[in-house]
């Protein structure tokens, strides 16, 4: 509230009194620069510009009612629109206080009342759109300059309020999804902590992010990723109860506060509903995108008694779900801290592995089943850490994809494989085709085709001696782009292979559109091909289909003579597996070429 300086007699040098604006019911302009301040019991003088009073006291509820009256609307108890009288206390009061009826403009009072009520969020008449319409109508019909200034003041103050409310909203909400942001969440969490301590209550934090969301961003673009996040946010708003809170933590990460839960199982029941929200595919340009989520749960007070610890432990539990393949939820357990520290250490060392020359490329031969001879090889990365020794690709490849390190690492493998293959050609060995795995992120990096061209030019390798392997799931993401890029690569002379075929959900008709050179049958089908009738039927069908489409069929993971005999009987073209050779360093692979090692087909 404003403090208003007044005097009892309005004379210069008189004692200055300070009264609170809440005590004032109206202000009258008696003559130029002589203004009367009315409380319910007294009146005072104010030596102040009348024109600036309304805006100065607007926040305290004062409005200009006519050219010489400013009334504190907080004290209006009744308005007689027939007589045009504003009562500043009860009408039946012994001495009812009113604004001077002789000077009141009835229509102006009605206008002011409408503008006030339609702009006030607490009013039942609150309607910003109607407020704007009323304001435009009033302005067009009013010719009194003093009243226009009053309306403009109401408008200016309301706009300022709106702007302030918007700024506050922006400070506490995410711009993309309009969900509460991390700052909002932190404040709510602190108040929930206080309530839980006071009532000895329980609460849960649920932390989740979308599995392989980076692939969607990198393949279809951030615009599509943003649309997906907005769609999910709308579903989350409807799913989360009013007493709880869902916020966007950043990127594709969301965090939910379940306050005042009766039992810890409530958190699990809630987490089980998140996959249901994602069950329906997200549609973009007639293309269906299926997404899943990795979810972590931490509980108060069991897993932490402060916000930082609870958030950290929910995050750790979420990464445990991700390590298990995603599309699941896990409660936090103290043992997870060890895994979390290991993962952090793994990431730190992975970032330094390239510059420290800790990577090597191994090669596993491809064998032609008509001649038994080596015709090519797959380049496979191996990481030899100076302290840990050989790090499994199953541990660091997913991490490299998640962090984006797969791009520099994958491009390094591509270049090393091309250099090595060209070296073998220069040494006079028979021409071999080297096959290099390309991740989704690599394939969709800007200028990918140009990177292939530059690598071939730099290494001097003939394009037809390079084969790029992409997985079935990568091939089915943003199909038009994939087809266009494959066409450019084929026109260069580069071969294309579809890896892990049969493990995804693609339509066989796409193989014809992709026009790939080789279809690699996943080792999960080969492993039990001689003992599982369903696997045998799938492998037989894939070989036959590839033959009809004039695509080479290559079976991965062939380890036994029985598997080999089955594949030869069904007409498989090529194999790869331990029955001939495991992945080996370049010098050992060179010995295979030098000795012209062949696979016995008898």
Coordinates of C-alpha atoms in Angstrom, one line a residue:
X1 CA 0.0 0.0 0.0
X2 CA 1.1 3.5 -0.8
X3 CA 1.8 6.1 2.0
X4 CA 0.1 9.4 1.3
X5 CA 1.4 12.7 2.7
X6 CA -1.4 15.1 3.7
X7 CA -2.1 18.2 5.8
X8 CA -5.1 19.1 7.8
X9 CA -5.5 22.6 6.3
X10 CA -3.7 22.5 3.0
X11 CA -1.5 25.5 3.9
X12 CA 2.3 25.7 3.2
X13 CA 4.4 24.9 6.3
X14 CA 1.6 22.9 8.0
X15 CA 2.4 19.6 9.7
X16 CA 2.7 16.7 7.3
X17 CA 0.7 13.6 8.2
X18 CA 1.2 10.2 6.6
X19 CA -1.9 8.0 6.0
X20 CA -2.2 4.6 4.4
X21 CA -4.0 4.5 1.0
X22 CA -6.2 1.7 2.3
X23 CA -7.8 4.3 4.7
X24 CA -8.8 6.6 1.8
X25 CA -12.2 6.2 0.2
X26 CA -12.1 9.0 -2.4
X27 CA -10.1 11.9 -3.7
X28 CA -11.8 15.2 -4.9
X29 CA -10.3 17.9 -7.0
X30 CA -11.7 21.1 -5.5
X31 CA -9.7 23.5 -7.6
X32 CA -6.5 23.5 -9.5
X33 CA -3.8 21.9 -7.4
X34 CA -6.1 21.7 -4.4
X35 CA -7.1 18.1 -3.7
X36 CA -9.2 16.7 -0.8
X37 CA -8.4 13.3 0.6
X38 CA -11.4 11.6 2.2
X39 CA -11.3 8.8 4.8
X40 CA -14.5 7.4 6.3
X41 CA -14.1 9.8 9.2
X42 CA -11.9 12.7 8.1
X43 CA -10.7 14.8 5.2
X44 CA -7.3 16.1 4.4
X45 CA -5.5 18.2 1.9
X46 CA -3.0 17.0 -0.7
X47 CA -0.8 19.2 -2.8
X48 CA -0.2 16.9 -5.7
X49 CA -0.9 16.6 -9.4
X50 CA -4.4 15.2 -9.8
X51 CA -3.7 13.8 -13.3
X52 CA -1.0 11.4 -12.0
X53 CA -2.9 10.3 -8.9
X54 CA -4.9 7.5 -10.5
X55 CA -1.9 5.7 -12.0
X56 CA 0.1 6.2 -8.8
X57 CA -2.7 4.7 -6.7
X58 CA -4.0 2.2 -9.3
X59 CA -2.6 -0.8 -7.6
X60 CA -4.4 0.1 -4.4
X61 CA -7.8 0.1 -6.2
X62 CA -8.3 3.8 -7.0
X63 CA -10.2 4.7 -10.2
X64 CA -11.2 8.0 -11.8
X65 CA -15.0 8.2 -11.8
X66 CA -15.3 11.6 -13.4
X67 CA -13.2 14.7 -14.1
X68 CA -12.8 15.5 -10.4
X69 CA -13.3 12.3 -8.5
X70 CA -11.0 9.4 -7.8
X71 CA -12.6 6.6 -5.8
X72 CA -11.0 3.7 -3.9
X73 CA -13.0 0.8 -5.5
X74 CA -12.1 -1.4 -2.5
X75 CA -14.5 0.6 -0.5
X76 CA -17.4 0.6 -3.0
X77 CA -20.2 -1.3 -1.3
X78 CA -22.9 -0.5 -3.8
X79 CA -23.5 1.3 -7.1
X80 CA -26.9 2.7 -8.0
X81 CA -26.8 2.8 -11.7
X82 CA -30.1 4.6 -11.9
X83 CA -29.1 7.5 -9.7
X84 CA -25.5 7.2 -10.6
X85 CA -24.4 7.1 -7.0
X86 CA -21.4 5.2 -5.7
X87 CA -21.8 4.2 -2.0
X88 CA -18.5 3.9 -0.1
X89 CA -20.1 2.3 2.9
X90 CA -23.5 0.8 3.5
X91 CA -26.4 2.8 2.0
X92 CA -28.4 2.4 5.3
X93 CA -25.5 3.8 7.3
X94 CA -26.3 6.8 9.4
X95 CA -24.1 8.9 7.2
X96 CA -23.5 7.1 3.9
X97 CA -20.4 8.2 2.1
X98 CA -20.9 8.7 -1.6
X99 CA -19.0 10.2 -4.5
X100 CA -20.5 13.6 -5.3
X101 CA -23.5 12.8 -7.5
X102 CA -23.3 16.2 -9.1
X103 CA -20.1 15.3 -10.9
X104 CA -20.4 11.6 -11.6
X105 CA -20.7 10.4 -15.2
X106 CA -22.9 7.4 -15.0
X107 CA -21.7 5.7 -18.2
X108 CA -18.1 6.3 -17.2
X109 CA -18.7 4.5 -13.9
X110 CA -20.2 1.5 -15.7
X111 CA -17.3 1.4 -18.1
X112 CA -14.8 1.4 -15.3
X113 CA -16.7 -1.3 -13.5
X114 CA -16.7 -3.5 -16.6
X115 CA -13.0 -2.9 -17.3
X116 CA -12.1 -3.7 -13.7
X117 CA -14.2 -6.9 -13.5
X118 CA -13.2 -8.3 -16.9
X119 CA -9.5 -7.8 -16.2
X120 CA -9.6 -9.2 -12.6
X121 CA -8.7 -12.9 -12.5
X122 CA -10.5 -13.2 -9.2
X123 CA -13.8 -11.8 -10.7
X124 CA -16.5 -14.1 -12.0
X125 CA -16.6 -11.8 -15.0
X126 CA -12.9 -12.2 -15.8
X127 CA -12.5 -12.4 -19.6
X128 CA -9.4 -10.9 -21.2
X129 CA -10.9 -11.1 -24.7
X130 CA -14.1 -9.4 -23.7
X131 CA -12.0 -6.8 -21.8
X132 CA -10.2 -5.9 -25.0
X133 CA -13.5 -5.6 -26.9
X134 CA -15.0 -3.4 -24.3
X135 CA -11.9 -1.2 -24.2
X136 CA -11.9 -0.7 -28.0
X137 CA -15.6 0.2 -27.9
X138 CA -15.2 2.7 -25.1
X139 CA -12.2 4.4 -26.7
X140 CA -14.0 4.8 -30.0
X141 CA -17.1 6.4 -28.3
X142 CA -15.3 8.6 -25.7
X143 CA -14.3 12.2 -26.5
X144 CA -13.5 13.5 -23.0
X145 CA -9.7 13.7 -22.7
X146 CA -9.7 13.3 -18.9
X147 CA -11.7 10.1 -19.2
X148 CA -9.6 8.8 -22.1
X149 CA -6.6 9.2 -19.9
X150 CA -8.3 7.2 -17.2
X151 CA -9.2 4.4 -19.6
X152 CA -5.6 4.5 -20.9
X153 CA -4.3 4.2 -17.3
X154 CA -6.5 1.1 -16.7
X155 CA -5.3 -0.4 -19.9
X156 CA -1.6 0.4 -19.2
X157 CA -1.7 -1.0 -15.7
X158 CA -3.6 -4.2 -16.9
X159 CA -1.1 -4.7 -19.7
X160 CA 1.7 -4.2 -17.2
X161 CA 0.1 -6.8 -15.0
X162 CA -0.2 -9.2 -17.9
X163 CA 3.4 -8.7 -18.8
X164 CA 4.5 -9.3 -15.3
X165 CA 2.4 -12.4 -15.0
X166 CA 3.8 -13.6 -18.3
X167 CA 7.4 -13.0 -17.2
X168 CA 6.7 -14.9 -14.0
X169 CA 5.1 -17.7 -15.9
X170 CA 8.1 -17.9 -18.3
X171 CA 10.5 -18.0 -15.4
X172 CA 8.8 -21.0 -14.0
X173 CA 7.6 -22.9 -17.1
X174 CA 9.3 -24.5 -20.1
X175 CA 8.9 -22.6 -23.3
X176 CA 8.4 -25.6 -25.5
X177 CA 5.9 -27.7 -23.5
X178 CA 4.5 -25.1 -21.1
X179 CA 5.1 -27.6 -18.3
X180 CA 6.7 -26.4 -15.1
X181 CA 10.5 -26.2 -15.4
X182 CA 13.2 -27.3 -13.1
X183 CA 13.1 -24.0 -11.0
X184 CA 9.4 -24.5 -10.4
X185 CA 9.9 -28.2 -9.6
X186 CA 12.7 -27.4 -7.1
X187 CA 10.5 -24.9 -5.2
X188 CA 7.5 -27.2 -5.1
X189 CA 9.8 -30.0 -3.9
X190 CA 11.1 -27.9 -1.0
X191 CA 7.6 -27.1 0.1
X192 CA 6.7 -30.8 -0.2
X193 CA 9.7 -31.6 2.0
X194 CA 8.5 -29.3 4.7
X195 CA 5.0 -30.8 4.6
X196 CA 6.4 -34.4 4.7
X197 CA 8.5 -33.5 7.7
X198 CA 5.6 -31.9 9.5
X199 CA 3.2 -34.8 8.8
X200 CA 5.7 -37.7 8.7
X201 CA 4.5 -38.3 5.2
X202 CA 6.0 -40.1 2.1
X203 CA 6.6 -38.9 -1.4
X204 CA 8.3 -40.2 -4.6
X205 CA 10.3 -38.7 -7.4
X206 CA 9.9 -40.3 -10.8
X207 CA 12.6 -39.5 -13.4
X208 CA 12.3 -40.7 -17.0
X209 CA 13.5 -40.0 -20.4
X210 CA 12.6 -41.3 -23.9
X211 CA 14.7 -44.2 -25.2
X212 CA 16.6 -43.5 -28.4
X213 CA 15.1 -40.0 -28.7
X214 CA 18.4 -38.7 -30.1
X215 CA 17.9 -40.9 -33.1
X216 CA 14.6 -39.2 -33.8
X217 CA 16.2 -35.8 -33.5
X218 CA 19.1 -36.7 -35.6
X219 CA 17.1 -38.5 -38.3
X220 CA 13.9 -36.6 -38.6
X221 CA 15.1 -33.2 -37.2
X222 CA 14.6 -31.3 -34.0
X223 CA 11.2 -30.0 -35.3
X224 CA 9.8 -33.5 -35.2
X225 CA 11.4 -34.1 -31.8
X226 CA 9.8 -31.0 -30.5
X227 CA 6.4 -32.0 -31.7
X228 CA 6.8 -35.4 -30.0
X229 CA 7.7 -33.7 -26.7
X230 CA 4.7 -31.4 -27.0
X231 CA 2.4 -34.3 -27.6
X232 CA 3.8 -36.3 -24.7
X233 CA 3.5 -33.2 -22.4
X234 CA -0.2 -32.9 -23.1
X235 CA -0.7 -36.5 -22.2
X236 CA 1.3 -36.1 -19.0
X237 CA -0.7 -33.1 -17.9
X238 CA -3.8 -35.3 -18.1
X239 CA -2.2 -38.2 -16.4
X240 CA -0.7 -36.5 -13.4
X241 CA -3.1 -35.7 -10.5
X242 CA -3.7 -32.1 -9.5
X243 CA -1.9 -32.5 -6.1
X244 CA 1.2 -33.8 -7.9
X245 CA 3.5 -32.1 -10.3
X246 CA 5.1 -33.0 -13.7
X247 CA 8.0 -30.9 -15.1
X248 CA 10.3 -30.9 -18.0
X249 CA 13.8 -31.4 -16.6
X250 CA 15.6 -30.7 -19.9
X251 CA 15.9 -32.3 -23.4
X252 CA 13.7 -35.4 -23.4
X253 CA 13.9 -35.8 -19.6
X254 CA 10.8 -35.4 -17.4
X255 CA 10.4 -35.5 -13.7
X256 CA 7.3 -36.1 -11.6
X257 CA 6.7 -35.4 -7.9
X258 CA 4.2 -37.7 -6.2
X259 CA 3.4 -36.0 -2.9
X260 CA 1.7 -37.4 0.2
X261 CA 1.7 -41.1 -1.0
X262 CA 0.2 -43.7 1.4
X263 CA 2.4 -46.6 0.2
X264 CA 5.6 -46.9 -1.9
X265 CA 3.7 -49.2 -4.4
X266 CA 1.8 -46.1 -5.6
X267 CA 5.0 -44.9 -7.3
X268 CA 5.3 -48.3 -9.2
X269 CA 1.6 -48.2 -10.2
X270 CA 2.1 -44.6 -11.5
X271 CA 5.3 -45.6 -13.4
X272 CA 3.4 -48.5 -15.1
X273 CA 1.1 -46.0 -16.6
X274 CA 3.8 -44.1 -18.5
X275 CA 4.3 -46.8 -21.1
X276 CA 0.5 -46.8 -21.7
X277 CA 0.8 -43.1 -22.5
X278 CA 3.4 -44.0 -25.1
X279 CA 1.6 -47.0 -26.5
X280 CA -0.2 -45.1 -29.3
X281 CA 2.3 -44.1 -32.0
X282 CA 3.2 -40.5 -32.7
X283 CA 2.2 -39.7 -36.3
X284 CA 4.3 -37.4 -38.5
X285 CA 3.5 -37.1 -42.2
X286 CA 1.8 -40.5 -42.2
X287 CA 4.7 -42.1 -40.5
X288 CA 4.3 -43.8 -37.2
X289 CA 6.9 -43.3 -34.5
X290 CA 7.0 -45.6 -31.5
X291 CA 8.8 -44.5 -28.4
X292 CA 9.5 -46.0 -25.0
X293 CA 10.8 -44.6 -21.8
X294 CA 13.4 -45.5 -19.1
X295 CA 12.0 -44.7 -15.7
X296 CA 13.7 -44.4 -12.3
X297 CA 12.1 -44.0 -8.9
X298 CA 13.4 -42.6 -5.6
X299 CA 11.4 -42.4 -2.3
X300 CA 11.4 -40.0 0.6
X301 CA 12.6 -40.6 3.2
X302 CA 14.0 -44.0 2.3
X303 CA 16.3 -42.8 -0.6
X304 CA 17.2 -39.3 0.6
X305 CA 16.0 -36.5 2.9
X306 CA 17.0 -33.6 0.7
X307 CA 16.1 -32.7 -2.9
X308 CA 19.5 -33.0 -4.4
X309 CA 19.9 -36.6 -3.1
X310 CA 16.4 -37.7 -4.2
X311 CA 16.9 -36.3 -7.7
X312 CA 20.3 -37.9 -8.1
X313 CA 19.1 -41.3 -7.0
X314 CA 16.0 -41.1 -9.2
X315 CA 18.4 -40.3 -12.1
X316 CA 20.6 -43.2 -11.2
X317 CA 17.6 -45.6 -11.1
X318 CA 16.5 -44.3 -14.5
X319 CA 19.9 -45.1 -16.1
X320 CA 19.6 -48.6 -14.6
X321 CA 16.4 -49.0 -16.6
X322 CA 18.3 -47.7 -19.7
X323 CA 21.1 -50.2 -19.1
X324 CA 18.5 -53.0 -19.1
X325 CA 17.3 -52.1 -22.5
X326 CA 14.8 -49.3 -21.7
X327 CA 11.0 -49.5 -21.6
X328 CA 11.0 -50.3 -17.9
X329 CA 11.2 -48.8 -14.4
X330 CA 13.5 -49.4 -11.5
X331 CA 13.4 -48.3 -7.9
X332 CA 16.7 -46.8 -6.6
X333 CA 19.0 -49.2 -4.8
X334 CA 22.4 -48.2 -3.2
X335 CA 24.2 -50.7 -5.3
X336 CA 23.3 -48.6 -8.3
X337 CA 25.7 -45.9 -7.2
X338 CA 28.6 -48.1 -8.1
X339 CA 27.3 -48.7 -11.5
X340 CA 26.6 -45.0 -11.9
X341 CA 30.2 -44.2 -11.0
X342 CA 31.4 -46.8 -13.4
X343 CA 29.3 -45.4 -16.2
X344 CA 30.6 -41.9 -15.5
X345 CA 34.2 -43.2 -15.5
X346 CA 33.5 -45.1 -18.7
X347 CA 32.2 -42.0 -20.4
X348 CA 35.2 -39.9 -19.3
X349 CA 37.7 -42.4 -20.5
X350 CA 35.7 -43.0 -23.8
X351 CA 36.1 -39.3 -24.6
X352 CA 39.9 -39.6 -24.3
X353 CA 40.3 -43.0 -26.0
X354 CA 40.6 -41.6 -29.6
X355 CA 43.3 -39.1 -28.7
X356 CA 45.1 -41.7 -26.7
X357 CA 45.1 -44.2 -29.6
X358 CA 43.3 -46.9 -27.5
X359 CA 41.1 -48.1 -30.3
X360 CA 42.0 -50.8 -32.8
X361 CA 40.1 -52.2 -35.8
X362 CA 39.7 -56.0 -35.9
X363 CA 38.5 -57.8 -39.0
X364 CA 36.2 -60.8 -39.4
X365 CA 36.2 -62.6 -42.8
X366 CA 33.3 -63.1 -45.1
X367 CA 33.3 -66.4 -46.9
X368 CA 31.7 -67.3 -50.2
X369 CA 29.8 -70.6 -50.0
X370 CA 30.3 -71.5 -53.6
X371 CA 34.1 -71.3 -53.5
X372 CA 34.9 -71.3 -49.8
X373 CA 37.2 -68.3 -50.3
X374 CA 37.4 -65.0 -48.4
X375 CA 35.8 -62.2 -50.4
X376 CA 35.7 -59.5 -47.8
X377 CA 35.6 -58.7 -44.1
X378 CA 33.7 -56.7 -41.5
X379 CA 35.6 -54.0 -39.6
X380 CA 34.9 -54.1 -35.9
X381 CA 36.2 -51.7 -33.3
X382 CA 38.0 -52.9 -30.1
X383 CA 38.9 -50.7 -27.1
X384 CA 42.0 -51.6 -25.2
X385 CA 42.1 -49.5 -22.0
X386 CA 45.5 -49.3 -20.3
X387 CA 44.1 -50.3 -16.9
X388 CA 40.8 -52.1 -17.7
X389 CA 42.1 -54.1 -20.6
X390 CA 39.6 -55.0 -23.4
X391 CA 36.3 -53.2 -22.9
X392 CA 33.3 -55.0 -24.4
X393 CA 31.7 -53.2 -27.4
X394 CA 28.4 -54.0 -25.7
X395 CA 29.5 -51.6 -22.9
X396 CA 30.8 -48.7 -24.8
X397 CA 29.0 -48.6 -28.1
X398 CA 25.6 -47.8 -26.6
X399 CA 27.3 -45.1 -24.5
X400 CA 29.0 -43.7 -27.5
X401 CA 25.6 -43.5 -29.3
X402 CA 24.0 -41.8 -26.3
X403 CA 26.7 -39.2 -26.0
X404 CA 27.2 -38.5 -29.7
X405 CA 30.8 -39.8 -29.5
X406 CA 29.8 -42.5 -32.1
X407 CA 30.2 -39.9 -34.8
X408 CA 34.0 -39.2 -34.4
X409 CA 34.6 -42.9 -33.4
X410 CA 32.6 -44.2 -36.3
X411 CA 34.3 -41.9 -38.8
X412 CA 37.6 -43.0 -37.5
X413 CA 36.8 -46.7 -38.0
X414 CA 35.6 -45.9 -41.5
X415 CA 38.8 -44.2 -42.4
X416 CA 41.0 -46.8 -40.8
X417 CA 39.2 -49.7 -42.6
X418 CA 39.5 -47.9 -46.0
X419 CA 43.2 -47.2 -45.4
X420 CA 43.9 -50.8 -44.4
X421 CA 42.0 -52.3 -47.3
X422 CA 43.8 -50.1 -49.8
X423 CA 47.1 -51.2 -48.2
X424 CA 46.3 -54.8 -48.8
X425 CA 45.4 -54.0 -52.4
X426 CA 48.8 -52.3 -52.8
X427 CA 50.5 -55.4 -51.4
X428 CA 49.0 -57.4 -54.2
X429 CA 46.4 -59.4 -52.3
X430 CA 43.1 -60.3 -54.1
X431 CA 40.5 -57.4 -53.9
X432 CA 38.4 -57.6 -50.8
X433 CA 35.3 -55.6 -49.9
X434 CA 35.5 -54.1 -46.4
X435 CA 32.2 -53.7 -44.5
X436 CA 31.8 -50.9 -42.0
X437 CA 28.9 -50.5 -39.5
X438 CA 27.2 -47.1 -39.7
X439 CA 25.1 -45.9 -36.8
X440 CA 21.8 -44.0 -37.2
X441 CA 23.5 -40.8 -35.9
X442 CA 26.4 -41.2 -38.4
X443 CA 24.1 -41.9 -41.3
X444 CA 22.0 -38.8 -40.6
X445 CA 24.9 -36.4 -39.9
X446 CA 25.1 -33.5 -42.3
X447 CA 27.1 -34.1 -45.5
X448 CA 27.3 -37.9 -44.8
X449 CA 27.6 -38.7 -48.5
X450 CA 30.3 -36.1 -48.8
X451 CA 32.2 -37.7 -45.8
X452 CA 32.2 -41.0 -47.7
X453 CA 33.5 -39.3 -50.8
X454 CA 36.2 -37.5 -49.0
X455 CA 37.3 -40.7 -47.2
X456 CA 37.5 -42.7 -50.4
X457 CA 39.5 -39.9 -52.1
X458 CA 41.9 -39.5 -49.1
X459 CA 42.5 -43.3 -48.8
X460 CA 42.5 -44.0 -52.5
X461 CA 40.1 -47.0 -52.0
X462 CA 37.9 -48.1 -55.0
X463 CA 34.3 -47.3 -54.0
X464 CA 33.2 -50.8 -55.0
X465 CA 35.5 -52.2 -52.3
X466 CA 33.6 -50.5 -49.5
X467 CA 30.3 -51.7 -48.1
X468 CA 28.3 -49.7 -45.5
X469 CA 26.2 -51.7 -43.1
X470 CA 23.1 -50.2 -41.6
X471 CA 20.7 -52.0 -39.3
X472 CA 17.1 -52.7 -40.2
X473 CA 15.8 -50.2 -37.6
X474 CA 18.0 -47.5 -39.0
X475 CA 16.7 -48.2 -42.5
X476 CA 13.1 -47.9 -41.3
X477 CA 13.7 -44.4 -39.8
X478 CA 12.8 -41.6 -42.2
X479 CA 12.5 -43.9 -45.2
X480 CA 12.5 -41.2 -47.9
X481 CA 15.8 -39.8 -46.7
X482 CA 17.3 -43.3 -46.4
X483 CA 16.3 -44.2 -50.0
X484 CA 17.6 -40.9 -51.4
X485 CA 21.0 -41.3 -49.5
X486 CA 21.3 -45.0 -50.6
X487 CA 20.8 -43.9 -54.2
X488 CA 23.6 -41.4 -54.0
X489 CA 25.9 -44.0 -52.4
X490 CA 25.1 -46.6 -55.0
X491 CA 25.7 -44.1 -57.8
X492 CA 29.2 -43.7 -56.4
X493 CA 29.8 -47.5 -56.5
X494 CA 29.5 -48.1 -52.7
X495 CA 27.8 -51.3 -51.6
X496 CA 25.0 -51.3 -49.1
X497 CA 24.1 -54.1 -46.6
X498 CA 21.2 -54.4 -44.2
X499 CA 22.4 -55.8 -40.9
X500 CA 20.5 -57.7 -38.2
X501 CA 17.6 -58.3 -40.7
X502 CA 14.6 -60.0 -39.2
X503 CA 14.9 -58.5 -35.7
X504 CA 12.8 -55.4 -36.5
X505 CA 9.4 -54.7 -37.9
X506 CA 10.0 -53.6 -41.4
X507 CA 8.0 -54.6 -44.4
X508 CA 9.7 -56.9 -46.8
X509 CA 8.6 -54.6 -49.6
X510 CA 11.1 -52.0 -48.5
X511 CA 14.0 -54.2 -49.5
X512 CA 13.0 -53.8 -53.1
X513 CA 12.9 -50.0 -52.7
X514 CA 16.2 -49.9 -50.8
X515 CA 17.9 -51.9 -53.5
X516 CA 20.6 -53.1 -51.1
X517 CA 23.4 -55.5 -52.2
X518 CA 23.4 -57.8 -49.2
X519 CA 20.9 -59.0 -46.6
X520 CA 22.6 -60.1 -43.4
X521 CA 20.6 -62.6 -41.4
X522 CA 20.9 -62.0 -37.7
X523 CA 22.8 -64.5 -35.6
X524 CA 19.9 -64.9 -33.2
X525 CA 18.2 -66.9 -35.9
X526 CA 21.3 -68.9 -36.9
X527 CA 22.1 -69.9 -33.4
X528 CA 19.2 -72.4 -33.1
X529 CA 18.5 -72.9 -36.8
X530 CA 19.1 -76.7 -36.6
X531 CA 17.0 -77.2 -33.4
X532 CA 14.2 -74.7 -33.7
X533 CA 11.7 -75.2 -36.5
X534 CA 10.5 -71.6 -36.4
X535 CA 14.0 -70.2 -36.7
X536 CA 14.6 -72.7 -39.6
X537 CA 11.5 -71.5 -41.3
X538 CA 12.4 -67.8 -40.9
X539 CA 16.0 -68.3 -42.2
X540 CA 14.7 -70.4 -45.2
X541 CA 12.2 -67.7 -46.1
X542 CA 14.8 -64.9 -45.8
X543 CA 17.3 -66.7 -48.1
X544 CA 14.6 -67.5 -50.6
X545 CA 13.3 -63.9 -50.6
X546 CA 16.8 -62.5 -51.0
X547 CA 17.4 -64.8 -54.0
X548 CA 14.1 -63.7 -55.6
X549 CA 15.1 -60.0 -55.1
X550 CA 18.6 -60.8 -56.5
X551 CA 20.2 -59.8 -53.1
X552 CA 23.0 -61.7 -51.6
X553 CA 22.2 -63.5 -48.3
X554 CA 24.8 -63.5 -45.6
X555 CA 24.4 -65.5 -42.4
X556 CA 26.0 -64.1 -39.3
X557 CA 27.3 -66.0 -36.3
X558 CA 27.9 -69.4 -38.0
X559 CA 29.7 -71.6 -35.5
X560 CA 29.0 -75.3 -36.3
X561 CA 29.2 -77.7 -39.2
X562 CA 25.4 -78.4 -38.8
X563 CA 24.6 -74.7 -39.2
X564 CA 26.8 -74.5 -42.3
X565 CA 25.3 -77.6 -43.9
X566 CA 21.8 -76.2 -43.3
X567 CA 22.7 -72.8 -44.9
X568 CA 24.3 -74.4 -47.9
X569 CA 21.3 -76.7 -48.4
X570 CA 18.9 -73.7 -48.4
X571 CA 21.1 -71.8 -50.9
X572 CA 22.7 -69.1 -48.6
X573 CA 25.3 -67.2 -50.5
X574 CA 27.8 -66.1 -47.8
X575 CA 28.7 -66.6 -44.1
X576 CA 30.5 -65.0 -41.3
X577 CA 31.4 -66.6 -38.0
X578 CA 33.7 -68.6 -35.7
X579 CA 33.5 -71.7 -37.9
X580 CA 36.0 -69.9 -40.1
X581 CA 37.5 -67.2 -38.0
X582 CA 36.8 -64.9 -35.0
X583 CA 37.5 -61.1 -35.4
X584 CA 41.3 -60.7 -35.6
X585 CA 43.8 -57.8 -35.8
X586 CA 44.9 -56.6 -39.2
X587 CA 48.3 -58.5 -39.1
X588 CA 46.5 -61.8 -38.4
X589 CA 43.9 -61.2 -41.1
X590 CA 46.8 -60.5 -43.6
X591 CA 48.1 -63.9 -42.8
X592 CA 44.8 -65.4 -43.9
X593 CA 45.1 -63.6 -47.2
X594 CA 48.8 -64.6 -47.5
X595 CA 48.1 -68.3 -46.9
X596 CA 44.9 -68.1 -49.0
X597 CA 42.9 -69.9 -46.2
X598 CA 39.7 -71.4 -47.5
X599 CA 36.6 -72.9 -45.8
X600 CA 36.1 -76.6 -46.3
X601 CA 32.7 -77.1 -47.8
X602 CA 32.7 -80.9 -47.8

